[in-house]
Amino acid sequence: MKLTILGGGGFRVPLVYGALLGDHAEGRVSRVTLYDTDHDRLAAVARVLDEQARGVPDAPVVLATTDLDEALKGADFVFSAIRVGGLAGRAADERVALDAGVLGQETVGAGGIAYGLRTVPVAIDLARRIARLAPDAWVINFTNPAGMVTEAMSRHLGNRVVGICDTPVGLGRRIARVLGADPDRAWIDYAGLNHLGWVQGLYVNGRDELPRLLADDTLLGSFEEGKLFGTDLIRSLGAVPNEYLHYYYFNREAVRAYQQAELTRGAFLREQQQGFYARMREPGTPALATWDRTRAEREATYMSENREVAGAGDRAASDLESGGYEQVALALMRAVARNERTSLILNVRNGNTLSVLDADAVVEVPCLVDANGAHPVAVSPLPYHAAGLVTSVKAVERAVLDAAESGSRSAAVRAFALHPLVDSVHVARELVDAYTLVHPQLAYLERP
Ligand code: G6P
Ligand code: MN
């Protein structure tokens, strides 16, 4: 099997390669092609992969290229993990929003809309190109905002594109562990959009164990989401929210904390990664050790402002391990390529899974995956509070897709104005003006 990674010079590529190194079965990925627009970044990541492969006799061969067509031809799987505008773009997304008094985060609220407006046109070009050059390839989208980007690509690739996020998996695992259940045998009743979902049940041997968690204050307060949201809120919702809902349920506090932080997340990562890629240009640098140290620092500081607002303390050691994204991606590839049937929470077209959304809407739900792809399975219906947020945010995503396809500025304003975390149409207009000033990639928004 041949895998192509778009954004192959990206920092998290070694996680994927590490997962591939553990797969020795027949039909495994034997060749990985890294595609990136930046030659230096490709060289840095290739050095890390080279060290990872030492002593692994059947390690996948690694090729690197800046030629997209060459990268796509012959691919069985394509991972899309691009970052339009780089981390400087992410930092600008956050700063503009925070200066306007609203949330700046790469996937939620104004920052996520700005990032979507920059990314969707590029993702659509890629999808068209893949449909032409590798029509039989399966596409796994890691690019944030993952739900919106996957939906944009699905308009050209149909069900051959599947979006991935590790937060539902991480949440399900944490709950299972706290309940003393085997995470791999638990069925998680999870539904929503990417970074906007709730666990409404966790079944072990056909029995819902979530009520036992909700009834026990100690258990409920013992893991990340319990600490972030507080046990009272979770119990009163009767469901455990994805950690990204902290930006909604504690929006004022999160905005204030991010405004007061010395660096936004994007600015912190921009500096951290500049340092990493600079060090990788020096010949003597131990590649894998340097990468791993940088990764550990990134993990330890993930959502640190939210945790501070909630008084949640440091992340649990088990949450600092990798194993999220790359294991989901590997399981998905194995299921599709070798018909190793499994169930995974993925971003796929809704069909008739969530009745409040149309069939083409990309949702994040449990799926059965086999050689024919990912098929969403029945979940509990969303309660009104969740359905309200999900339909509002889907309307925002559709406005972004509309703006990206038509170049309409008023569609872009509509996207910001309809978002539940942007509280004024006036602010929405200001945001479009400010973002178009700082992001050259938004020059396409030239129609009224
Ligand atoms: C989680 C989210 C991803 C995000 C990642 C890294 O895994 O699900 O969507 O890309 O964290 O976040 P960071 O703030 O470190 O870039
Ligand atoms: Mn994610």
CSV table of C-alpha atoms and ligand atoms in Angstrom, one decimal:
chain,number,residue,atom,x,y,z
A,1,MET,CA,0.0,0.0,0.0
A,2,LYS,CA,1.2,3.5,-0.8
A,3,LEU,CA,0.4,6.4,1.4
A,4,THR,CA,0.9,10.0,0.5
A,5,ILE,CA,0.9,12.7,3.2
A,6,LEU,CA,0.0,16.2,2.1
A,7,GLY,CA,1.7,18.5,4.6
A,8,GLY,CA,4.4,15.9,4.9
A,9,GLY,CA,6.8,18.4,6.5
A,10,GLY,CA,4.4,18.9,9.3
A,11,PHE,CA,5.4,18.4,12.9
A,12,ARG,CA,3.1,15.5,13.6
A,13,VAL,CA,4.1,13.3,10.7
A,14,PRO,CA,6.5,11.2,12.9
A,15,LEU,CA,3.5,10.1,15.0
A,16,VAL,CA,1.9,8.6,11.9
A,17,TYR,CA,5.1,7.0,10.8
A,18,GLY,CA,5.7,5.6,14.2
A,19,ALA,CA,2.3,3.9,14.0
A,20,LEU,CA,3.1,2.5,10.6
A,21,LEU,CA,6.3,1.0,12.0
A,22,GLY,CA,4.3,-1.1,14.4
A,23,ASP,CA,2.3,-2.7,11.5
A,24,HIS,CA,4.0,-5.8,10.1
A,25,ALA,CA,1.0,-7.5,8.6
A,26,GLU,CA,0.6,-8.3,4.9
A,27,GLY,CA,-1.0,-5.4,3.1
A,28,ARG,CA,0.6,-2.8,5.3
A,29,VAL,CA,1.9,0.5,4.0
A,30,SER,CA,5.2,-0.1,2.4
A,31,ARG,CA,5.8,3.4,0.9
A,32,VAL,CA,5.2,6.8,2.3
A,33,THR,CA,5.5,9.9,0.1
A,34,LEU,CA,5.8,13.2,1.9
A,35,TYR,CA,4.5,16.2,0.0
A,36,ASP,CA,5.0,19.7,1.2
A,37,THR,CA,5.5,23.1,-0.3
A,38,ASP,CA,8.5,23.7,2.0
A,39,HIS,CA,11.7,21.8,1.2
A,40,ASP,CA,13.4,22.6,4.5
A,41,ARG,CA,10.5,21.2,6.5
A,42,LEU,CA,10.4,18.0,4.5
A,43,ALA,CA,14.1,17.5,5.1
A,44,ALA,CA,13.7,18.0,8.8
A,45,VAL,CA,10.9,15.5,9.1
A,46,ALA,CA,12.7,13.0,6.9
A,47,ARG,CA,15.6,13.1,9.3
A,48,VAL,CA,13.3,12.2,12.2
A,49,LEU,CA,11.6,9.4,10.2
A,50,ASP,CA,15.0,8.0,9.3
A,51,GLU,CA,16.0,7.7,12.9
A,52,GLN,CA,12.6,6.1,13.8
A,53,ALA,CA,13.2,3.5,11.1
A,54,ARG,CA,16.5,2.3,12.4
A,55,GLY,CA,16.5,-1.3,13.3
A,56,VAL,CA,13.0,-1.9,11.8
A,57,PRO,CA,13.7,-4.2,8.8
A,58,ASP,CA,10.3,-3.8,7.1
A,59,ALA,CA,10.1,0.0,7.7
A,60,PRO,CA,8.1,1.8,5.0
A,61,VAL,CA,10.3,3.5,2.4
A,62,VAL,CA,10.1,7.3,2.6
A,63,LEU,CA,10.1,9.6,-0.4
A,64,ALA,CA,9.8,13.4,-0.2
A,65,THR,CA,8.7,15.7,-2.9
A,66,THR,CA,7.4,19.3,-3.6
A,67,ASP,CA,5.6,18.1,-6.7
A,68,LEU,CA,1.9,17.5,-5.8
A,69,ASP,CA,0.9,15.6,-8.9
A,70,GLU,CA,3.9,13.2,-8.6
A,71,ALA,CA,2.9,12.7,-4.9
A,72,LEU,CA,-0.7,11.8,-5.7
A,73,LYS,CA,-0.2,9.4,-8.6
A,74,GLY,CA,-0.5,5.8,-7.6
A,75,ALA,CA,-1.5,6.6,-3.9
A,76,ASP,CA,-3.8,4.2,-2.2
A,77,PHE,CA,-4.3,6.5,0.8
A,78,VAL,CA,-3.9,10.2,1.0
A,79,PHE,CA,-3.6,12.0,4.4
A,80,SER,CA,-4.3,15.6,4.2
A,81,ALA,CA,-2.6,17.5,7.0
A,82,ILE,CA,-2.0,21.0,5.6
A,83,ARG,CA,-1.8,24.3,7.4
A,84,VAL,CA,-2.7,27.2,5.1
A,85,GLY,CA,-0.9,30.3,6.3
A,86,GLY,CA,1.3,28.3,8.7
A,87,LEU,CA,1.4,29.0,12.4
A,88,ALA,CA,1.8,32.7,11.7
A,89,GLY,CA,-1.6,32.5,10.2
A,90,ARG,CA,-3.0,30.7,13.2
A,91,ALA,CA,-1.5,33.3,15.5
A,92,ALA,CA,-3.1,36.1,13.4
A,93,ASP,CA,-6.5,34.3,13.5
A,94,GLU,CA,-6.3,34.3,17.3
A,95,ARG,CA,-5.0,37.9,17.7
A,96,VAL,CA,-7.6,39.5,15.5
A,97,ALA,CA,-10.5,37.8,17.3
A,98,LEU,CA,-9.2,38.5,20.8
A,99,ASP,CA,-8.7,42.1,19.9
A,100,ALA,CA,-12.3,42.2,18.8
A,101,GLY,CA,-13.3,40.7,22.1
A,102,VAL,CA,-14.3,37.3,20.8
A,103,LEU,CA,-12.7,33.9,20.9
A,104,GLY,CA,-9.6,33.2,18.9
A,105,GLN,CA,-9.1,29.5,18.5
A,106,GLU,CA,-8.1,27.6,15.4
A,107,THR,CA,-11.3,25.5,15.2
A,108,VAL,CA,-13.9,27.3,17.4
A,109,GLY,CA,-15.6,30.6,17.0
A,110,ALA,CA,-14.2,33.5,14.9
A,111,GLY,CA,-10.7,32.1,14.7
A,112,GLY,CA,-12.0,28.8,13.3
A,113,ILE,CA,-14.1,30.7,10.7
A,114,ALA,CA,-11.0,32.7,9.6
A,115,TYR,CA,-9.0,29.5,9.4
A,116,GLY,CA,-11.8,27.8,7.5
A,117,LEU,CA,-12.1,30.7,5.0
A,118,ARG,CA,-8.4,30.3,4.2
A,119,THR,CA,-8.3,26.6,4.1
A,120,VAL,CA,-11.5,25.5,2.3
A,121,PRO,CA,-10.5,26.8,-1.1
A,122,VAL,CA,-7.1,25.0,-0.9
A,123,ALA,CA,-8.8,21.8,0.3
A,124,ILE,CA,-11.3,21.9,-2.6
A,125,ASP,CA,-8.4,22.3,-5.1
A,126,LEU,CA,-6.7,19.3,-3.5
A,127,ALA,CA,-9.9,17.2,-3.5
A,128,ARG,CA,-10.4,18.0,-7.2
A,129,ARG,CA,-6.8,17.0,-7.9
A,130,ILE,CA,-7.1,13.8,-6.0
A,131,ALA,CA,-10.3,12.9,-7.8
A,132,ARG,CA,-8.5,13.3,-11.1
A,133,LEU,CA,-5.1,11.8,-10.3
A,134,ALA,CA,-5.9,9.1,-7.7
A,135,PRO,CA,-9.6,8.5,-8.1
A,136,ASP,CA,-9.5,5.2,-6.2
A,137,ALA,CA,-7.6,6.6,-3.2
A,138,TRP,CA,-9.1,6.9,0.2
A,139,VAL,CA,-8.5,10.3,1.7
A,140,ILE,CA,-8.1,10.9,5.4
A,141,ASN,CA,-8.5,14.5,6.5
A,142,PHE,CA,-6.6,15.7,9.5
A,143,THR,CA,-6.7,19.4,8.5
A,144,ASN,CA,-8.5,21.6,10.9
A,145,PRO,CA,-11.2,22.9,11.1
A,146,ALA,CA,-11.6,19.2,10.4
A,147,GLY,CA,-15.4,18.9,10.1
A,148,MET,CA,-15.8,21.8,7.8
A,149,VAL,CA,-12.8,20.9,5.6
A,150,THR,CA,-14.0,17.3,5.3
A,151,GLU,CA,-17.4,18.4,4.2
A,152,ALA,CA,-15.9,20.7,1.6
A,153,MET,CA,-13.8,17.8,0.3
A,154,SER,CA,-16.7,15.4,0.3
A,155,ARG,CA,-18.4,17.5,-2.3
A,156,HIS,CA,-15.7,16.3,-4.7
A,157,LEU,CA,-14.7,13.0,-3.2
A,158,GLY,CA,-18.0,11.7,-1.8
A,159,ASN,CA,-17.6,9.0,0.9
A,160,ARG,CA,-13.9,8.5,0.0
A,161,VAL,CA,-12.9,11.2,2.3
A,162,VAL,CA,-13.1,10.7,6.1
A,163,GLY,CA,-12.2,13.2,8.7
A,164,ILE,CA,-10.3,12.3,11.9
A,165,CYS,CA,-10.0,13.8,15.3
A,166,ASP,CA,-8.5,12.2,18.5
A,167,THR,CA,-10.7,14.1,21.0
A,168,PRO,CA,-13.7,11.7,21.0
A,169,VAL,CA,-11.4,8.7,21.2
A,170,GLY,CA,-9.5,10.3,24.1
A,171,LEU,CA,-12.7,11.2,25.9
A,172,GLY,CA,-14.1,7.7,25.5
A,173,ARG,CA,-10.9,6.1,26.7
A,174,ARG,CA,-10.8,8.4,29.8
A,175,ILE,CA,-14.4,7.5,30.7
A,176,ALA,CA,-13.9,3.8,30.1
A,177,ARG,CA,-10.7,3.8,32.3
A,178,VAL,CA,-12.4,5.6,35.1
A,179,LEU,CA,-15.2,3.1,35.0
A,180,GLY,CA,-12.7,0.2,35.1
A,181,ALA,CA,-13.8,-0.9,31.6
A,182,ASP,CA,-11.6,-2.0,28.7
A,183,PRO,CA,-11.6,1.1,26.3
A,184,ASP,CA,-11.3,-1.2,23.3
A,185,ARG,CA,-14.5,-3.0,24.2
A,186,ALA,CA,-16.6,-0.1,25.2
A,187,TRP,CA,-19.3,1.3,22.7
A,188,ILE,CA,-19.4,5.0,23.0
A,189,ASP,CA,-22.6,6.8,22.2
A,190,TYR,CA,-21.1,10.0,20.9
A,191,ALA,CA,-22.5,12.5,18.5
A,192,GLY,CA,-22.2,16.0,17.2
A,193,LEU,CA,-19.8,17.9,14.9
A,194,ASN,CA,-16.0,17.9,15.1
A,195,HIS,CA,-15.0,19.6,18.4
A,196,LEU,CA,-18.7,19.9,19.3
A,197,GLY,CA,-19.9,16.6,20.5
A,198,TRP,CA,-21.2,14.8,23.7
A,199,VAL,CA,-21.0,11.3,25.1
A,200,GLN,CA,-24.5,10.3,26.0
A,201,GLY,CA,-23.7,6.7,26.9
A,202,LEU,CA,-20.9,4.2,27.3
A,203,TYR,CA,-21.9,0.6,26.8
A,204,VAL,CA,-20.0,-2.4,28.1
A,205,ASN,CA,-21.6,-5.8,27.2
A,206,GLY,CA,-24.8,-4.0,26.2
A,207,ARG,CA,-25.1,-2.1,29.5
A,208,ASP,CA,-24.9,1.6,29.7
A,209,GLU,CA,-22.3,2.4,32.4
A,210,LEU,CA,-22.5,6.2,32.1
A,211,PRO,CA,-25.2,6.6,34.8
A,212,ARG,CA,-22.7,5.0,37.2
A,213,LEU,CA,-20.2,7.7,36.4
A,214,LEU,CA,-22.7,10.5,36.6
A,215,ALA,CA,-23.8,9.3,40.1
A,216,ASP,CA,-20.3,9.2,41.5
A,217,ASP,CA,-18.7,12.6,42.3
A,218,THR,CA,-15.2,11.2,42.8
A,219,LEU,CA,-15.1,9.3,39.6
A,220,LEU,CA,-16.7,12.2,37.7
A,221,GLY,CA,-14.2,14.7,39.0
A,222,SER,CA,-11.2,12.5,38.4
A,223,PHE,CA,-10.5,13.0,34.6
A,224,GLU,CA,-9.9,15.8,32.3
A,225,GLU,CA,-13.4,16.7,31.2
A,226,GLY,CA,-14.8,16.3,34.8
A,227,LYS,CA,-12.2,18.8,35.9
A,228,LEU,CA,-12.7,21.2,33.0
A,229,PHE,CA,-16.5,21.4,33.2
A,230,GLY,CA,-17.1,20.6,36.9
A,231,THR,CA,-19.2,17.7,38.1
A,232,ASP,CA,-22.5,19.7,38.5
A,233,LEU,CA,-22.7,20.8,34.9
A,234,ILE,CA,-21.9,17.3,33.5
A,235,ARG,CA,-24.5,15.7,35.8
A,236,SER,CA,-27.1,18.2,35.0
A,237,LEU,CA,-26.5,17.8,31.2
A,238,GLY,CA,-26.5,14.0,31.6
A,239,ALA,CA,-23.8,13.8,29.1
A,240,VAL,CA,-20.0,14.4,29.0
A,241,PRO,CA,-19.1,17.2,26.6
A,242,ASN,CA,-16.0,17.2,24.3
A,243,GLU,CA,-13.3,19.3,25.9
A,244,TYR,CA,-13.7,21.9,23.1
A,245,LEU,CA,-17.1,22.8,24.5
A,246,HIS,CA,-15.3,24.5,27.3
A,247,TYR,CA,-14.9,27.4,24.8
A,248,TYR,CA,-18.7,27.6,24.7
A,249,TYR,CA,-19.8,26.9,28.3
A,250,PHE,CA,-17.1,29.1,29.8
A,251,ASN,CA,-16.6,31.5,26.9
A,252,ARG,CA,-16.1,34.8,28.8
A,253,GLU,CA,-13.6,33.2,31.0
A,254,ALA,CA,-11.7,31.5,28.2
A,255,VAL,CA,-11.7,34.7,26.1
A,256,ARG,CA,-10.3,36.7,29.1
A,257,ALA,CA,-7.7,34.1,29.9
A,258,TYR,CA,-6.5,34.0,26.2
A,259,GLN,CA,-6.5,37.8,26.1
A,260,GLN,CA,-4.3,38.0,29.2
A,261,ALA,CA,-1.9,35.2,28.1
A,262,GLU,CA,1.5,36.3,27.1
A,263,LEU,CA,1.3,34.3,23.9
A,264,THR,CA,-1.7,32.8,22.1
A,265,ARG,CA,-1.5,29.1,21.4
A,266,GLY,CA,-0.6,29.8,17.8
A,267,ALA,CA,2.1,32.3,18.7
A,268,PHE,CA,3.6,29.8,21.2
A,269,LEU,CA,3.6,27.0,18.7
A,270,ARG,CA,5.0,29.3,16.0
A,271,GLU,CA,8.0,30.1,18.2
A,272,GLN,CA,8.4,26.5,19.4
A,273,GLN,CA,8.4,25.1,15.9
A,274,GLN,CA,10.6,27.8,14.4
A,275,GLY,CA,13.2,26.6,17.0
A,276,PHE,CA,12.6,23.0,16.2
A,277,TYR,CA,13.0,23.4,12.4
A,278,ALA,CA,16.0,25.7,12.9
A,279,ARG,CA,17.7,23.1,15.1
A,280,MET,CA,17.0,20.4,12.5
A,281,ARG,CA,19.0,22.4,9.9
A,282,GLU,CA,22.1,21.9,12.1
A,283,PRO,CA,23.9,18.7,11.1
A,284,GLY,CA,24.7,17.4,14.7
A,285,THR,CA,21.2,17.6,16.1
A,286,PRO,CA,19.7,14.3,17.4
A,287,ALA,CA,16.6,14.4,15.3
A,288,LEU,CA,14.2,12.0,17.1
A,289,ALA,CA,15.1,13.1,20.6
A,290,THR,CA,14.7,16.8,19.7
A,291,TRP,CA,11.4,16.1,18.0
A,292,ASP,CA,10.2,14.1,21.0
A,293,ARG,CA,11.1,16.7,23.5
A,294,THR,CA,9.3,19.3,21.4
A,295,ARG,CA,6.2,17.1,21.2
A,296,ALA,CA,6.1,16.5,24.9
A,297,GLU,CA,6.2,20.2,25.6
A,298,ARG,CA,3.4,20.8,23.1
A,299,GLU,CA,1.3,18.1,24.7
A,300,ALA,CA,1.9,19.4,28.3
A,301,THR,CA,0.8,22.9,27.4
A,302,TYR,CA,-2.3,21.8,25.3
A,303,MET,CA,-5.4,23.9,26.4
A,304,SER,CA,-3.5,25.2,29.3
A,305,GLU,CA,-5.5,28.4,29.6
A,306,ASN,CA,-8.8,26.5,29.8
A,307,ARG,CA,-7.4,24.2,32.4
A,308,GLU,CA,-6.2,27.3,34.4
A,309,VAL,CA,-9.7,28.9,34.2
A,310,ALA,CA,-11.2,25.7,35.5
A,311,GLY,CA,-8.5,25.1,38.1
A,312,ALA,CA,-8.0,21.7,36.5
A,313,GLY,CA,-4.2,21.4,37.1
A,314,ASP,CA,-1.8,19.6,34.9
A,315,ARG,CA,-2.8,17.0,32.3
A,316,ALA,CA,-2.9,13.4,33.4
A,317,ALA,CA,0.2,11.4,32.4
A,318,SER,CA,-1.9,9.0,30.3
A,319,ASP,CA,-3.2,12.0,28.3
A,320,LEU,CA,0.3,13.1,27.4
A,321,GLU,CA,1.1,9.9,25.5
A,322,SER,CA,0.5,10.0,21.8
A,323,GLY,CA,-1.7,7.3,20.3
A,324,GLY,CA,-4.7,9.4,19.3
A,325,TYR,CA,-4.7,10.5,15.8
A,326,GLU,CA,-2.2,8.1,14.4
A,327,GLN,CA,-3.9,5.0,15.9
A,328,VAL,CA,-7.3,6.0,14.6
A,329,ALA,CA,-5.8,6.7,11.1
A,330,LEU,CA,-4.0,3.3,11.1
A,331,ALA,CA,-7.1,1.4,12.3
A,332,LEU,CA,-9.1,3.2,9.6
A,333,MET,CA,-6.6,2.2,6.9
A,334,ARG,CA,-6.4,-1.4,8.0
A,335,ALA,CA,-10.1,-1.7,8.0
A,336,VAL,CA,-10.5,-0.3,4.5
A,337,ALA,CA,-7.5,-2.0,3.0
A,338,ARG,CA,-7.8,-5.4,4.6
A,339,ASN,CA,-11.4,-5.5,5.6
A,340,GLU,CA,-10.4,-5.6,9.3
A,341,ARG,CA,-13.8,-4.5,10.5
A,342,THR,CA,-13.8,-2.1,13.4
A,343,SER,CA,-15.8,0.8,14.9
A,344,LEU,CA,-14.3,4.3,15.2
A,345,ILE,CA,-15.7,7.8,15.8
A,346,LEU,CA,-15.1,9.6,12.5
A,347,ASN,CA,-16.2,12.6,10.5
A,348,VAL,CA,-18.4,11.4,7.7
A,349,ARG,CA,-21.6,12.4,5.9
A,350,ASN,CA,-24.6,12.2,8.1
A,351,GLY,CA,-27.0,10.2,6.0
A,352,ASN,CA,-29.9,9.9,8.4
A,353,THR,CA,-27.9,9.6,11.6
A,354,LEU,CA,-28.7,12.9,13.2
A,355,SER,CA,-32.3,14.0,12.3
A,356,VAL,CA,-31.6,17.7,12.8
A,357,LEU,CA,-29.1,17.8,9.9
A,358,ASP,CA,-29.4,17.0,6.2
A,359,ALA,CA,-27.8,13.9,4.6
A,360,ASP,CA,-24.7,15.7,3.2
A,361,ALA,CA,-23.7,17.4,6.4
A,362,VAL,CA,-20.5,16.0,7.8
A,363,VAL,CA,-20.9,14.9,11.4
A,364,GLU,CA,-18.7,13.2,14.0
A,365,VAL,CA,-20.3,9.9,15.0
A,366,PRO,CA,-19.4,6.2,15.6
A,367,CYS,CA,-18.9,4.4,12.4
A,368,LEU,CA,-18.5,0.8,11.3
A,369,VAL,CA,-15.5,0.6,9.0
A,370,ASP,CA,-14.8,-2.1,6.4
A,371,ALA,CA,-13.5,-2.4,2.9
A,372,ASN,CA,-16.4,-0.4,1.7
A,373,GLY,CA,-15.6,2.6,3.9
A,374,ALA,CA,-17.0,4.2,7.0
A,375,HIS,CA,-20.7,3.8,7.7
A,376,PRO,CA,-22.3,5.8,10.5
A,377,VAL,CA,-24.4,3.9,13.0
A,378,ALA,CA,-27.4,4.9,15.1
A,379,VAL,CA,-26.8,7.1,18.1
A,380,SER,CA,-29.0,8.7,20.7
A,381,PRO,CA,-30.8,11.8,19.3
A,382,LEU,CA,-29.2,15.1,20.4
A,383,PRO,CA,-31.1,16.9,23.2
A,384,TYR,CA,-32.3,20.5,22.3
A,385,HIS,CA,-29.3,22.3,23.8
A,386,ALA,CA,-26.9,20.2,21.7
A,387,ALA,CA,-29.1,20.2,18.6
A,388,GLY,CA,-29.2,24.0,18.8
A,389,LEU,CA,-25.4,24.4,18.9
A,390,VAL,CA,-24.9,21.8,16.2
A,391,THR,CA,-27.4,23.3,13.8
A,392,SER,CA,-26.1,26.8,14.4
A,393,VAL,CA,-22.5,25.8,13.8
A,394,LYS,CA,-23.4,23.8,10.8
A,395,ALA,CA,-25.1,26.9,9.4
A,396,VAL,CA,-21.8,28.7,10.0
A,397,GLU,CA,-19.8,26.0,8.2
A,398,ARG,CA,-22.2,26.2,5.2
A,399,ALA,CA,-21.7,30.0,5.1
A,400,VAL,CA,-18.0,29.4,5.0
A,401,LEU,CA,-18.3,26.9,2.2
A,402,ASP,CA,-20.6,29.3,0.3
A,403,ALA,CA,-18.1,32.1,0.7
A,404,ALA,CA,-15.2,29.9,-0.4
A,405,GLU,CA,-17.1,28.8,-3.5
A,406,SER,CA,-18.6,32.1,-4.5
A,407,GLY,CA,-16.1,34.7,-3.2
A,408,SER,CA,-19.0,36.4,-1.5
A,409,ARG,CA,-18.0,38.8,1.3
A,410,SER,CA,-21.5,38.9,2.7
A,411,ALA,CA,-21.5,35.1,3.0
A,412,ALA,CA,-18.3,35.5,5.0
A,413,VAL,CA,-19.9,38.1,7.2
A,414,ARG,CA,-22.9,35.7,7.6
A,415,ALA,CA,-20.5,33.0,8.8
A,416,PHE,CA,-19.2,35.2,11.6
A,417,ALA,CA,-22.6,36.8,12.4
A,418,LEU,CA,-24.4,33.4,12.9
A,419,HIS,CA,-21.8,32.0,15.2
A,420,PRO,CA,-23.1,31.6,18.7
A,421,LEU,CA,-19.8,32.9,20.1
A,422,VAL,CA,-19.9,36.2,18.0
A,423,ASP,CA,-22.4,38.4,19.7
A,424,SER,CA,-22.8,41.2,17.1
A,425,VAL,CA,-23.2,41.6,13.4
A,426,HIS,CA,-21.2,44.8,13.7
A,427,VAL,CA,-18.3,42.7,15.1
A,428,ALA,CA,-18.7,40.2,12.3
A,429,ARG,CA,-18.2,42.9,9.7
A,430,GLU,CA,-15.2,44.2,11.6
A,431,LEU,CA,-13.7,40.7,11.7
A,432,VAL,CA,-14.1,40.2,7.9
A,433,ASP,CA,-12.4,43.6,7.4
A,434,ALA,CA,-9.6,42.8,9.8
A,435,TYR,CA,-9.0,39.3,8.6
A,436,THR,CA,-8.8,40.3,4.9
A,437,LEU,CA,-6.2,42.9,5.8
A,438,VAL,CA,-3.9,40.4,7.6
A,439,HIS,CA,-4.5,37.3,5.4
A,440,PRO,CA,-3.5,37.6,1.7
A,441,GLN,CA,-5.3,34.2,1.2
A,442,LEU,CA,-8.6,36.0,1.8
A,443,ALA,CA,-8.2,38.3,-1.2
A,444,TYR,CA,-10.7,36.1,-3.1
A,445,LEU,CA,-13.6,37.5,-1.0
A,446,GLU,CA,-14.0,40.3,-3.5
A,447,ARG,CA,-17.7,39.9,-4.5
A,448,PRO,CA,-20.2,41.9,-2.4
B,1,G6P,C1,-6.2,18.0,19.6
B,1,G6P,C2,-7.3,18.4,18.6
B,1,G6P,C3,-6.6,18.7,17.3
B,1,G6P,C4,-5.5,19.6,17.4
B,1,G6P,C5,-4.5,19.1,18.4
B,1,G6P,C6,-3.3,19.9,18.7
B,1,G6P,O1,-5.7,16.7,19.4
B,1,G6P,O2,-8.2,17.4,18.4
B,1,G6P,O3,-7.6,19.1,16.4
B,1,G6P,O4,-4.9,19.8,16.2
B,1,G6P,O5,-5.1,18.9,19.6
B,1,G6P,O6,-3.6,21.1,19.3
B,1,G6P,P1,-2.5,22.2,19.4
B,1,G6P,O7,-3.1,23.4,20.1
B,1,G6P,O8,-1.3,21.6,20.1
B,1,G6P,O9,-2.1,22.6,18.0
B,2,MN,MN,-9.3,17.6,16.6
